[in-house]
Amino acid sequence: MRLCKTVEEVRSFVTSVRFEGKTVGLVPTMGYLHPGHLSLVHEAKRRCDVVVVSIFVNPTQFGAGEDYQTYPRDLQRDAGLVADAGVDAIFAPEAAEMYPPGFSTSVDVAGVSEPLCGASRPGHFRGVATVITKLFNIVRPDMAFFGQKDFQQVLLIKRLVEDLNMDIQIVDVPIVREADGLAMSSRNVYLSEEDRKAALVLSRSLSLARQLVAEGERDVARLKERVVREIQSEPRAEIDYVEILSVPHLKQLDLLADNALLALAVRFGKTRLIDNTVLEA
Amino acid sequence: MRLCKTVEEVRSFVTSVRFEGKTVGLVPTMGYLHPGHLSLVHEAKRRCDVVVVSIFVNPTQFGAGEDYQTYPRDLQRDAGLVADAGVDAIFAPEAAEMYPPGFSTSVDVAGVSEPLCGASRPGHFRGVATVITKLFNIVRPDMAFFGQKDFQQVLLIKRLVEDLNMDIQIVDVPIVREADGLAMSSRNVYLSEEDRKAALVLSRSLSLARQLVAEGERDVARLKERVVREIQSEPRAEIDYVEILSVPHLKQLDLLADNALLALAVRFGKTRLIDNTVLEA
């Protein structure tokens, strides 16, 4: 497996495999990999000849006071995990390689970036859209793989790729959960033992909503209220948002008609976790 | 020569010539071609195996009250001119092909986009950066060619390409002028006979500044004042801006040390013309 630290190294690797007629899949990550990331790698391996994993904790998608400095990093462990998974190259640049002095360009996706994490984390999705545009231009993959845990991010990247005429297929892969239901996240390592238990309220409240919809509930306000009440039953949980929005435009809904996204962001101590499910009306 | 109206058509053309191992040059234009555009085409022919000219009056780079509706268009005449010049394909999409319903992405280049035409025409350079990103992703040229008449645009596109890691060489080509000194522009057709004569004050004032610098003048305020006075000696001329800024960052200067850009925007009746020269200190 190749470990590329510079744009030039990864470009030269991709150019050489392309020259052999091979297809290239990219799995963009911020590292500290868990089975959710590895499911993206497996899907990429299944669909592309060569797989590149990027590992870059992107400073521009963190706001002031967020966890950019403390975000967990362990490149050596990550490299072992993806090598075992059959990845062909890691692209792990330093921040200065991605944002050299004088850097001044940004990419914005209006609309889909505005609610949910866009409202809670101003500038977050501008950072995401900009770094993903860069990674796509650097690696020029045929396909790129993203987890549905960041459902809004997936919608944003699909919109970005279509709007800017990038010739890349975006593949989204289901959330991977721990045995007890907690969605895999690099940020789960922040949780104290008590918060780790309390965080099960996320997947429990999603299940509750799915069950209510299966029983015929279509009223969005009532559904949200039940989810909020469920989360509030856990005293360690502090809600950032609970929303039910249309797919793919993330607009407000009164009644479930088509599929809709139920998305949660909840704090446990200093740790903000997100989770979501699609409600099938 | 191929006339492509859709993204798919021009992509398929470029894919086929790339498959033959040919290099591709792109000349992005808004059409109504003049010898300035053709000098870009000649440079592209000289440096690339295959040349694509895009002709697209991009609505998003025009502000409210600007001349998007009336901007001169003549695709048939343009097609004849570029066919004679040996161009291989025209990409001339409709606005709806470039901006289908739901389009919501924009690309911004801070800094270099802010003074000069960025200050006079809010949103203009966001429109330029976005459409150029799209055109580059659609055509995927090896090189792209731009005229120095839009000097700020050239700086912006070089910054954009570097920041977003686009693997495209940007080539800028000198201003082409009429025999009497007027810089070629599609907007020159708007000028009345009197304004056409009056507009010579632009190139005359640039020559004056170059002469003053050659004689040793280094004080930016004095240089600007002489240029302003020269332009004001023409009663039909109404100054939008006269600026002398550093290259490539377009920062304010007190004294000429290195090369600097002298840039003008002046109205004659309803017609706004730009011109510029590099002052070599």
Coordinates of C-alpha atoms in Angstrom, one line a residue:
Chain A
M1 CA 0.0 0.0 0.0
R2 CA 1.2 3.5 -1.0
L3 CA 1.2 6.2 1.7
C4 CA 1.0 9.6 -0.2
K5 CA 1.5 12.8 1.8
T6 CA 1.5 15.2 -1.2
V7 CA -0.9 16.1 -4.0
E8 CA 1.9 15.2 -6.5
E9 CA 2.4 11.7 -5.0
V10 CA -1.2 10.7 -5.1
R11 CA -1.7 12.2 -8.5
S12 CA 1.2 10.3 -9.9
F13 CA -0.1 7.0 -8.3
V14 CA -3.6 7.5 -9.8
T15 CA -2.2 8.5 -13.2
S16 CA -0.2 5.3 -13.3
V17 CA -3.1 3.0 -12.4
R18 CA -5.4 4.8 -14.8
F19 CA -2.8 4.3 -17.5
E20 CA -3.4 0.5 -16.9
G21 CA -7.1 1.1 -17.6
K22 CA -8.1 0.6 -14.0
T23 CA -11.0 2.3 -12.3
V24 CA -10.4 4.3 -9.1
G25 CA -12.6 4.6 -6.1
L26 CA -12.1 7.3 -3.4
V27 CA -13.1 7.0 0.2
P28 CA -12.7 10.5 1.8
T29 CA -12.3 10.3 5.6
M30 CA -11.0 12.2 8.6
G31 CA -9.3 9.1 9.8
Y32 CA -9.5 7.4 13.2
L33 CA -11.2 4.7 11.2
H34 CA -14.0 2.4 12.5
P35 CA -16.1 -0.3 10.9
G36 CA -18.3 2.3 9.3
H37 CA -15.4 3.6 7.3
L38 CA -14.3 0.0 6.5
S39 CA -17.8 -0.7 5.1
L40 CA -17.1 2.2 2.6
V41 CA -13.8 0.6 1.8
H42 CA -15.4 -2.8 1.2
E43 CA -18.0 -1.3 -1.1
A44 CA -15.3 0.6 -3.0
K45 CA -13.2 -2.6 -3.4
R46 CA -16.3 -4.3 -4.7
R47 CA -16.9 -1.7 -7.4
C48 CA -13.5 -0.3 -8.4
D49 CA -10.2 -1.8 -9.4
V50 CA -8.1 0.5 -7.2
V51 CA -9.2 2.2 -3.9
V52 CA -7.7 5.3 -2.4
V53 CA -8.6 6.4 1.1
S54 CA -8.0 10.0 2.0
I55 CA -7.3 10.8 5.7
F56 CA -7.5 14.5 6.4
V57 CA -8.9 16.3 9.4
N58 CA -10.1 19.3 7.4
P59 CA -9.7 22.5 9.5
T60 CA -12.1 24.5 7.3
Q61 CA -15.1 22.4 8.3
F62 CA -14.7 23.0 12.0
G63 CA -16.1 26.1 13.6
A64 CA -14.5 28.2 16.3
G65 CA -14.8 26.3 19.6
E66 CA -15.3 23.0 17.9
D67 CA -13.0 19.9 18.3
Y68 CA -10.5 20.4 15.4
Q69 CA -7.5 20.3 17.8
T70 CA -8.7 17.4 19.8
Y71 CA -10.3 15.3 17.0
P72 CA -8.8 11.8 17.4
R73 CA -5.9 11.0 15.0
D74 CA -3.9 7.8 14.7
L75 CA -2.5 7.5 11.2
Q76 CA -0.4 4.4 12.0
R77 CA -3.4 2.5 13.2
D78 CA -5.5 3.7 10.3
A79 CA -2.8 2.6 7.8
G80 CA -2.8 -0.9 9.3
L81 CA -6.6 -1.2 9.1
V82 CA -6.9 -0.1 5.5
A83 CA -3.9 -2.1 4.4
D84 CA -5.6 -5.2 5.8
A85 CA -8.8 -4.2 4.0
G86 CA -6.9 -4.2 0.7
V87 CA -6.7 -0.4 0.1
D88 CA -4.1 0.6 -2.6
A89 CA -3.2 4.0 -1.4
I90 CA -3.7 6.4 1.5
F91 CA -3.7 10.2 0.8
A92 CA -2.9 11.8 4.1
P93 CA -1.8 15.4 3.5
E94 CA -0.8 18.0 6.0
A95 CA -3.1 21.0 6.3
A96 CA -0.5 23.2 4.6
E97 CA -0.4 20.9 1.6
M98 CA -4.2 21.4 1.1
Y99 CA -4.3 25.1 2.2
P100 CA -1.0 26.8 1.3
P101 CA -0.5 30.5 2.0
G102 CA -2.7 32.6 -0.2
F103 CA -5.5 30.0 -0.5
S104 CA -8.7 31.9 -0.9
T105 CA -11.3 29.8 -2.8
S106 CA -14.5 28.3 -1.4
V107 CA -17.4 26.3 -2.7
D108 CA -20.9 26.8 -1.4
V109 CA -24.0 24.6 -2.0
A110 CA -27.1 26.6 -1.0
G111 CA -30.4 25.0 0.0
V112 CA -29.5 21.6 1.2
S113 CA -26.6 22.9 3.3
E114 CA -28.8 25.3 5.3
P115 CA -30.9 23.3 7.8
L116 CA -29.7 20.7 10.4
C117 CA -25.9 20.7 10.8
G118 CA -25.7 23.7 8.5
A119 CA -27.7 25.7 11.0
S120 CA -25.9 24.4 14.0
R121 CA -22.4 24.6 12.5
P122 CA -22.1 27.8 10.3
G123 CA -19.5 27.4 7.6
H124 CA -19.2 23.6 8.1
F125 CA -20.7 22.6 4.8
R126 CA -18.7 25.3 2.9
G127 CA -15.6 23.6 4.4
V128 CA -16.9 20.2 3.3
A129 CA -17.8 21.2 -0.2
T130 CA -14.5 23.0 -0.7
V131 CA -12.3 20.1 0.5
I132 CA -14.3 17.5 -1.4
T133 CA -14.0 19.5 -4.6
K134 CA -10.2 19.6 -4.0
L135 CA -10.0 15.9 -3.2
F136 CA -12.0 15.0 -6.3
N137 CA -9.8 17.2 -8.5
I138 CA -6.6 15.7 -6.9
V139 CA -7.6 12.0 -7.1
R140 CA -10.1 12.2 -10.0
P141 CA -11.9 9.0 -9.0
D142 CA -14.6 7.3 -11.0
M143 CA -16.6 6.8 -7.8
A144 CA -16.5 8.2 -4.3
F145 CA -18.0 6.6 -1.2
F146 CA -19.8 8.3 1.7
G147 CA -21.6 7.0 4.7
Q148 CA -25.4 7.7 5.3
K149 CA -24.6 8.6 8.8
D150 CA -23.7 12.0 7.3
F151 CA -27.0 12.0 5.3
Q152 CA -27.0 15.8 4.7
Q153 CA -23.4 15.6 3.6
V154 CA -24.3 12.9 1.1
L155 CA -27.2 15.0 -0.4
L156 CA -24.9 18.1 -0.5
I157 CA -22.1 16.2 -2.3
K158 CA -24.5 14.7 -4.9
R159 CA -25.8 18.3 -5.5
L160 CA -22.2 19.6 -5.8
V161 CA -21.2 16.9 -8.2
E162 CA -24.2 17.5 -10.4
D163 CA -24.0 21.3 -10.3
L164 CA -20.3 21.5 -11.0
N165 CA -20.4 18.8 -13.7
M166 CA -18.0 16.5 -12.0
D167 CA -17.9 13.2 -13.7
I168 CA -17.9 11.1 -10.5
Q169 CA -20.5 8.7 -9.2
I170 CA -21.4 9.2 -5.6
V171 CA -22.2 6.0 -3.7
D172 CA -23.7 6.2 -0.3
V173 CA -23.5 3.3 2.1
P174 CA -25.7 2.4 5.1
I175 CA -24.9 3.4 8.7
V176 CA -22.9 0.8 10.6
R177 CA -23.9 0.4 14.3
E178 CA -22.5 -1.2 17.4
A179 CA -24.3 -4.3 18.5
D180 CA -26.4 -2.2 20.9
G181 CA -27.4 0.3 18.2
L182 CA -25.0 3.2 18.7
A183 CA -24.0 4.5 15.2
M184 CA -20.3 4.2 14.7
S185 CA -18.4 7.5 14.9
S186 CA -14.8 8.6 15.5
R187 CA -16.3 10.9 18.2
N188 CA -17.7 8.0 20.2
V189 CA -14.2 7.8 21.9
Y190 CA -15.0 11.1 23.6
L191 CA -17.9 9.5 25.6
S192 CA -17.6 8.7 29.3
E193 CA -19.0 5.3 30.3
E194 CA -22.3 6.9 31.4
D195 CA -22.6 9.0 28.3
R196 CA -21.9 5.9 26.1
K197 CA -24.9 4.3 27.7
A198 CA -27.0 7.4 27.6
A199 CA -26.3 7.8 23.8
L200 CA -28.3 4.7 23.1
V201 CA -31.3 7.0 23.3
L202 CA -30.5 8.1 19.8
S203 CA -31.0 4.8 18.0
R204 CA -33.9 4.0 20.4
S205 CA -35.7 7.2 19.4
L206 CA -35.2 6.5 15.7
S207 CA -36.7 3.1 16.2
L208 CA -39.6 4.5 18.1
A209 CA -40.3 6.9 15.2
R210 CA -40.1 4.1 12.6
Q211 CA -42.5 2.1 14.7
L212 CA -44.9 5.0 15.0
V213 CA -44.8 5.5 11.2
A214 CA -45.3 1.7 10.7
E215 CA -48.4 2.0 12.9
G216 CA -49.8 4.8 10.6
E217 CA -48.6 8.0 12.2
R218 CA -48.1 10.7 9.5
D219 CA -48.2 13.9 11.5
V220 CA -44.7 15.3 11.5
A221 CA -45.2 17.5 14.6
R222 CA -46.5 14.6 16.6
L223 CA -43.7 12.4 15.5
K224 CA -41.1 15.0 16.4
E225 CA -42.7 15.5 19.8
R226 CA -42.5 11.8 20.6
V227 CA -38.8 11.7 19.5
V228 CA -38.0 14.7 21.6
R229 CA -39.8 13.3 24.6
E230 CA -37.9 10.0 24.2
I231 CA -34.6 11.8 24.1
Q232 CA -35.5 14.1 27.0
S233 CA -36.2 10.9 29.0
E234 CA -32.4 10.6 29.1
P235 CA -31.2 13.3 31.5
R236 CA -27.6 13.3 30.1
A237 CA -28.9 14.1 26.6
E238 CA -29.1 17.8 25.4
I239 CA -30.9 18.2 22.1
D240 CA -29.2 20.3 19.4
Y241 CA -31.9 19.5 16.8
V242 CA -34.6 16.9 16.0
E243 CA -36.0 17.4 12.5
I244 CA -38.0 15.6 10.0
L245 CA -37.4 16.9 6.5
S246 CA -38.1 16.0 2.9
V247 CA -35.6 14.1 0.8
P248 CA -33.6 15.2 -1.2
H249 CA -34.3 18.9 -0.7
L250 CA -34.5 18.9 3.1
K251 CA -37.6 21.1 3.2
Q252 CA -40.0 21.3 6.2
L253 CA -43.0 18.9 6.1
D254 CA -46.3 18.8 7.9
L255 CA -47.3 15.3 6.8
L256 CA -45.3 12.4 5.8
A257 CA -46.2 11.5 2.2
D258 CA -43.0 10.3 0.6
N259 CA -39.8 9.2 2.3
A260 CA -38.5 11.7 4.8
L261 CA -35.3 12.1 6.8
L262 CA -35.5 12.0 10.6
A263 CA -32.2 13.6 11.7
L264 CA -30.9 14.1 15.3
A265 CA -28.0 16.0 16.8
V266 CA -27.7 15.6 20.6
R267 CA -25.0 16.5 23.0
F268 CA -23.7 14.2 25.8
G269 CA -21.4 16.4 27.9
K270 CA -19.1 18.1 25.3
T271 CA -19.7 15.4 22.7
R272 CA -22.1 16.2 19.9
L273 CA -23.4 13.0 18.2
I274 CA -25.6 12.8 15.1
D275 CA -27.8 10.0 13.8
N276 CA -30.6 9.6 11.3
T277 CA -33.1 7.3 9.7
V278 CA -35.2 7.5 6.6
L279 CA -38.9 7.2 7.5
E280 CA -40.8 5.4 4.8
A281 CA -44.3 6.6 4.6
Chain B
M1 CA -16.1 21.3 -36.9
R2 CA -18.5 19.8 -34.2
L3 CA -21.2 22.1 -32.8
C4 CA -22.1 20.7 -29.3
K5 CA -25.2 22.0 -27.5
T6 CA -25.1 19.6 -24.6
V7 CA -22.7 18.6 -21.9
E8 CA -23.0 15.0 -23.1
E9 CA -22.1 15.9 -26.7
V10 CA -18.9 17.9 -25.9
R11 CA -17.8 15.3 -23.3
S12 CA -18.2 12.5 -25.8
F13 CA -16.2 14.5 -28.3
V14 CA -13.4 15.3 -25.9
T15 CA -13.3 11.7 -24.6
S16 CA -12.8 10.4 -28.2
V17 CA -9.9 12.8 -29.0
R18 CA -8.3 12.1 -25.6
F19 CA -8.5 8.4 -26.4
E20 CA -6.4 9.1 -29.4
G21 CA -3.8 10.7 -27.1
K22 CA -4.5 14.2 -28.2
T23 CA -4.2 17.3 -25.9
V24 CA -7.1 19.6 -25.6
G25 CA -7.2 23.4 -25.3
L26 CA -10.3 25.3 -24.2
V27 CA -11.1 28.9 -25.1
P28 CA -14.0 30.1 -23.0
T29 CA -15.9 33.0 -24.5
M30 CA -19.3 34.7 -24.4
G31 CA -19.3 34.8 -28.2
Y32 CA -19.7 37.7 -30.7
L33 CA -16.1 36.9 -31.5
H34 CA -13.5 39.5 -32.5
P35 CA -9.8 39.3 -33.3
G36 CA -9.0 39.3 -29.6
H37 CA -10.8 35.9 -29.2
L38 CA -9.2 34.7 -32.4
S39 CA -5.7 35.4 -31.0
L40 CA -6.7 33.1 -28.1
V41 CA -7.7 30.5 -30.7
H42 CA -4.4 30.8 -32.5
E43 CA -2.5 30.4 -29.3
A44 CA -4.6 27.3 -28.4
K45 CA -4.0 25.8 -31.9
R46 CA -0.3 26.4 -31.5
R47 CA -0.1 24.6 -28.2
C48 CA -2.8 21.9 -28.2
D49 CA -3.8 19.2 -30.7
V50 CA -7.5 19.9 -30.4
V51 CA -9.2 23.2 -29.7
V52 CA -12.7 23.6 -28.2
V53 CA -14.3 27.1 -28.0
S54 CA -17.1 27.6 -25.6
I55 CA -19.7 30.2 -26.4
F56 CA -22.0 30.9 -23.5
V57 CA -23.4 34.3 -22.3
N58 CA -23.3 33.3 -18.7
P59 CA -26.3 34.8 -16.9
T60 CA -24.8 34.5 -13.4
Q61 CA -22.0 36.9 -14.1
F62 CA -24.3 39.7 -15.0
G63 CA -25.8 41.9 -12.3
A64 CA -29.3 43.3 -12.1
G65 CA -29.6 46.2 -14.7
E66 CA -26.6 45.0 -16.6
D67 CA -26.6 44.0 -20.3
Y68 CA -27.3 40.2 -20.1
Q69 CA -30.5 40.5 -22.3
T70 CA -28.9 42.8 -24.9
Y71 CA -25.4 41.3 -24.9
P72 CA -24.6 40.7 -28.6
R73 CA -25.1 37.2 -29.9
D74 CA -24.5 35.7 -33.3
L75 CA -23.7 32.0 -33.1
Q76 CA -23.8 31.5 -36.9
R77 CA -21.2 34.1 -37.5
D78 CA -19.1 32.9 -34.6
A79 CA -19.2 29.4 -35.9
G80 CA -17.9 30.5 -39.3
L81 CA -15.1 32.5 -37.7
V82 CA -13.8 29.7 -35.5
A83 CA -14.3 27.0 -38.3
D84 CA -12.0 29.2 -40.5
A85 CA -9.5 29.4 -37.6
G86 CA -9.3 25.6 -37.4
V87 CA -11.3 25.0 -34.2
D88 CA -12.4 21.4 -33.7
A89 CA -15.6 21.9 -31.7
I90 CA -17.8 24.6 -30.3
F91 CA -19.6 24.1 -27.0
A92 CA -22.6 26.4 -27.1
P93 CA -25.1 25.3 -24.4
E94 CA -28.4 26.9 -23.5
A95 CA -28.6 28.5 -20.1
A96 CA -30.9 25.6 -18.9
E97 CA -28.2 23.1 -19.8
M98 CA -25.8 24.8 -17.6
Y99 CA -28.2 25.8 -14.8
P100 CA -31.0 23.3 -14.6
P101 CA -33.8 23.6 -12.0
G102 CA -32.4 23.1 -8.5
F103 CA -28.9 24.3 -9.4
S104 CA -27.5 25.8 -6.2
T105 CA -23.7 25.7 -6.1
S106 CA -21.3 28.6 -6.3
V107 CA -17.6 29.1 -6.3
D108 CA -16.0 32.1 -4.7
V109 CA -12.4 33.4 -4.9
A110 CA -11.8 35.9 -2.1
G111 CA -9.1 38.6 -2.2
V112 CA -8.3 39.0 -5.9
S113 CA -12.1 39.2 -6.8
E114 CA -12.8 42.1 -4.5
P115 CA -11.4 45.4 -6.0
L116 CA -11.9 46.8 -9.5
C117 CA -14.7 45.0 -11.3
G118 CA -15.5 43.0 -8.2
A119 CA -16.4 46.2 -6.4
S120 CA -18.3 47.7 -9.4
R121 CA -20.1 44.5 -10.2
P122 CA -21.1 42.6 -7.1
G123 CA -21.4 38.8 -7.7
H124 CA -19.8 39.1 -11.1
F125 CA -16.7 37.1 -10.2
R126 CA -18.7 34.5 -8.3
G127 CA -20.5 33.9 -11.6
V128 CA -17.2 33.8 -13.5
A129 CA -15.6 31.3 -11.0
T130 CA -18.6 29.1 -11.0
V131 CA -19.1 28.9 -14.8
I132 CA -15.4 28.4 -15.4
T133 CA -15.3 25.6 -12.8
K134 CA -18.2 24.0 -14.7
L135 CA -16.6 24.4 -18.1
F136 CA -13.3 23.0 -16.9
N137 CA -15.1 20.0 -15.4
I138 CA -17.1 19.5 -18.6
V139 CA -14.3 19.8 -21.1
R140 CA -11.4 18.8 -18.9
P141 CA -8.8 20.6 -21.1
D142 CA -5.1 20.4 -20.6
M143 CA -4.8 24.2 -21.1
A144 CA -7.3 27.1 -21.1
F145 CA -6.8 30.4 -22.8
F146 CA -7.9 33.9 -21.5
G147 CA -7.3 37.4 -22.7
Q148 CA -5.3 39.9 -20.6
K149 CA -8.0 42.5 -21.3
D150 CA -9.8 40.8 -18.4
F151 CA -6.7 40.9 -16.3
Q152 CA -8.4 40.5 -13.0
Q153 CA -10.3 37.6 -14.4
V154 CA -7.0 35.9 -15.4
L155 CA -5.6 36.4 -11.9
L156 CA -8.8 35.0 -10.4
I157 CA -8.8 31.9 -12.6
K158 CA -5.2 31.2 -11.9
R159 CA -6.0 31.4 -8.2
L160 CA -9.1 29.2 -8.6
V161 CA -7.2 26.5 -10.5
E162 CA -4.4 26.4 -7.9
D163 CA -6.7 26.5 -4.9
L164 CA -9.1 23.8 -6.2
N165 CA -6.2 21.6 -7.6
M166 CA -7.5 21.6 -11.1
D167 CA -4.8 20.1 -13.4
I168 CA -5.1 22.7 -16.1
Q169 CA -2.6 25.2 -17.4
I170 CA -3.9 28.7 -17.7
V171 CA -2.4 30.7 -20.6
D172 CA -3.0 34.4 -20.8
V173 CA -2.7 36.2 -24.1
P174 CA -2.1 39.9 -24.8
I175 CA -4.8 42.5 -25.5
V176 CA -5.6 42.9 -29.2
R177 CA -6.3 46.5 -30.2
E178 CA -7.9 48.2 -33.1
A179 CA -5.4 50.2 -35.3
D180 CA -6.3 53.4 -33.4
G181 CA -5.7 51.7 -30.0
L182 CA -9.2 50.8 -28.8
A183 CA -9.1 47.4 -27.1
M184 CA -11.2 44.8 -28.9
S185 CA -14.4 44.0 -27.0
S186 CA -17.8 42.5 -28.0
R187 CA -19.3 45.5 -26.3
N188 CA -17.7 48.0 -28.7
V189 CA -20.7 47.4 -31.0
Y190 CA -22.8 49.3 -28.5
L191 CA -20.8 52.6 -29.1
S192 CA -22.2 55.5 -31.1
E193 CA -19.8 57.1 -33.5
E194 CA -19.1 59.9 -31.1
D195 CA -18.5 57.5 -28.2
R196 CA -16.3 55.3 -30.4
K197 CA -14.0 58.3 -30.9
A198 CA -14.2 59.3 -27.3
A199 CA -13.3 55.8 -26.1
L200 CA -9.8 56.3 -27.5
V201 CA -9.1 58.2 -24.3
L202 CA -8.7 54.8 -22.6
S203 CA -5.7 53.6 -24.5
R204 CA -4.3 57.2 -24.6
S205 CA -4.4 57.4 -20.8
L206 CA -2.7 54.1 -20.5
S207 CA 0.1 55.2 -22.8
L208 CA 0.4 58.4 -20.8
A209 CA 0.9 56.5 -17.6
R210 CA 3.5 54.2 -19.2
Q211 CA 5.3 57.2 -20.5
L212 CA 5.3 58.9 -17.1
V213 CA 6.7 55.7 -15.5
A214 CA 9.3 55.5 -18.2
E215 CA 10.3 59.1 -17.3
G216 CA 10.7 58.0 -13.6
E217 CA 7.4 58.7 -12.0
R218 CA 6.8 56.2 -9.1
D219 CA 4.2 57.9 -7.0
V220 CA 0.9 56.0 -7.5
A221 CA -1.4 58.9 -6.4
R222 CA 0.2 61.3 -8.9
L223 CA 0.0 58.7 -11.7
K224 CA -3.6 58.0 -11.0
E225 CA -4.3 61.7 -10.9
R226 CA -2.8 62.2 -14.3
V227 CA -4.7 59.3 -15.8
V228 CA -8.0 60.6 -14.2
R229 CA -7.3 64.1 -15.6
E230 CA -6.6 62.7 -19.0
I231 CA -9.9 60.7 -19.1
Q232 CA -11.8 63.7 -17.7
S233 CA -10.5 65.7 -20.6
E234 CA -13.0 63.7 -22.7
P235 CA -16.5 65.0 -21.8
R236 CA -18.3 61.8 -22.9
A237 CA -16.3 59.7 -20.5
E238 CA -17.6 58.9 -17.1
I239 CA -15.1 57.1 -14.8
D240 CA -16.2 53.9 -12.9
Y241 CA -12.7 53.3 -11.6
V242 CA -9.0 54.1 -12.2
E243 CA -6.7 52.0 -10.0
I244 CA -3.1 51.0 -9.8
L245 CA -2.7 47.8 -7.8
S246 CA 0.0 45.2 -7.1
V247 CA 0.3 42.0 -9.2
P248 CA -0.9 39.3 -8.6
H249 CA -2.6 40.1 -5.3
L250 CA -4.3 43.4 -6.4
K251 CA -3.4 45.3 -3.2
Q252 CA -3.2 49.1 -2.9
L253 CA 0.2 50.7 -3.5
D254 CA 1.7 54.0 -2.6
L255 CA 4.9 53.6 -4.7
L256 CA 5.6 51.6 -7.8
A257 CA 8.3 49.1 -7.0
D258 CA 7.6 45.9 -8.9
N259 CA 5.2 45.5 -11.8
A260 CA 1.7 46.9 -11.1
L261 CA -1.6 46.9 -12.9
L262 CA -3.2 50.1 -14.1
A263 CA -6.8 49.2 -14.7
L264 CA -9.7 51.4 -16.0
A265 CA -13.4 51.1 -16.2
V266 CA -15.1 54.0 -18.0
R267 CA -18.7 54.5 -19.2
F268 CA -19.5 56.1 -22.5
G269 CA -23.3 56.6 -22.5
K270 CA -24.7 53.2 -21.3
T271 CA -21.6 51.3 -22.4
R272 CA -19.0 50.4 -19.8
L273 CA -15.6 49.6 -21.2
I274 CA -12.5 48.3 -19.4
D275 CA -8.8 48.4 -20.4
N276 CA -5.5 47.9 -18.6
T277 CA -1.8 47.9 -18.9
V278 CA 1.0 46.6 -16.7
L279 CA 3.3 49.4 -15.5
E280 CA 6.9 48.1 -15.4
A281 CA 8.7 50.0 -12.7

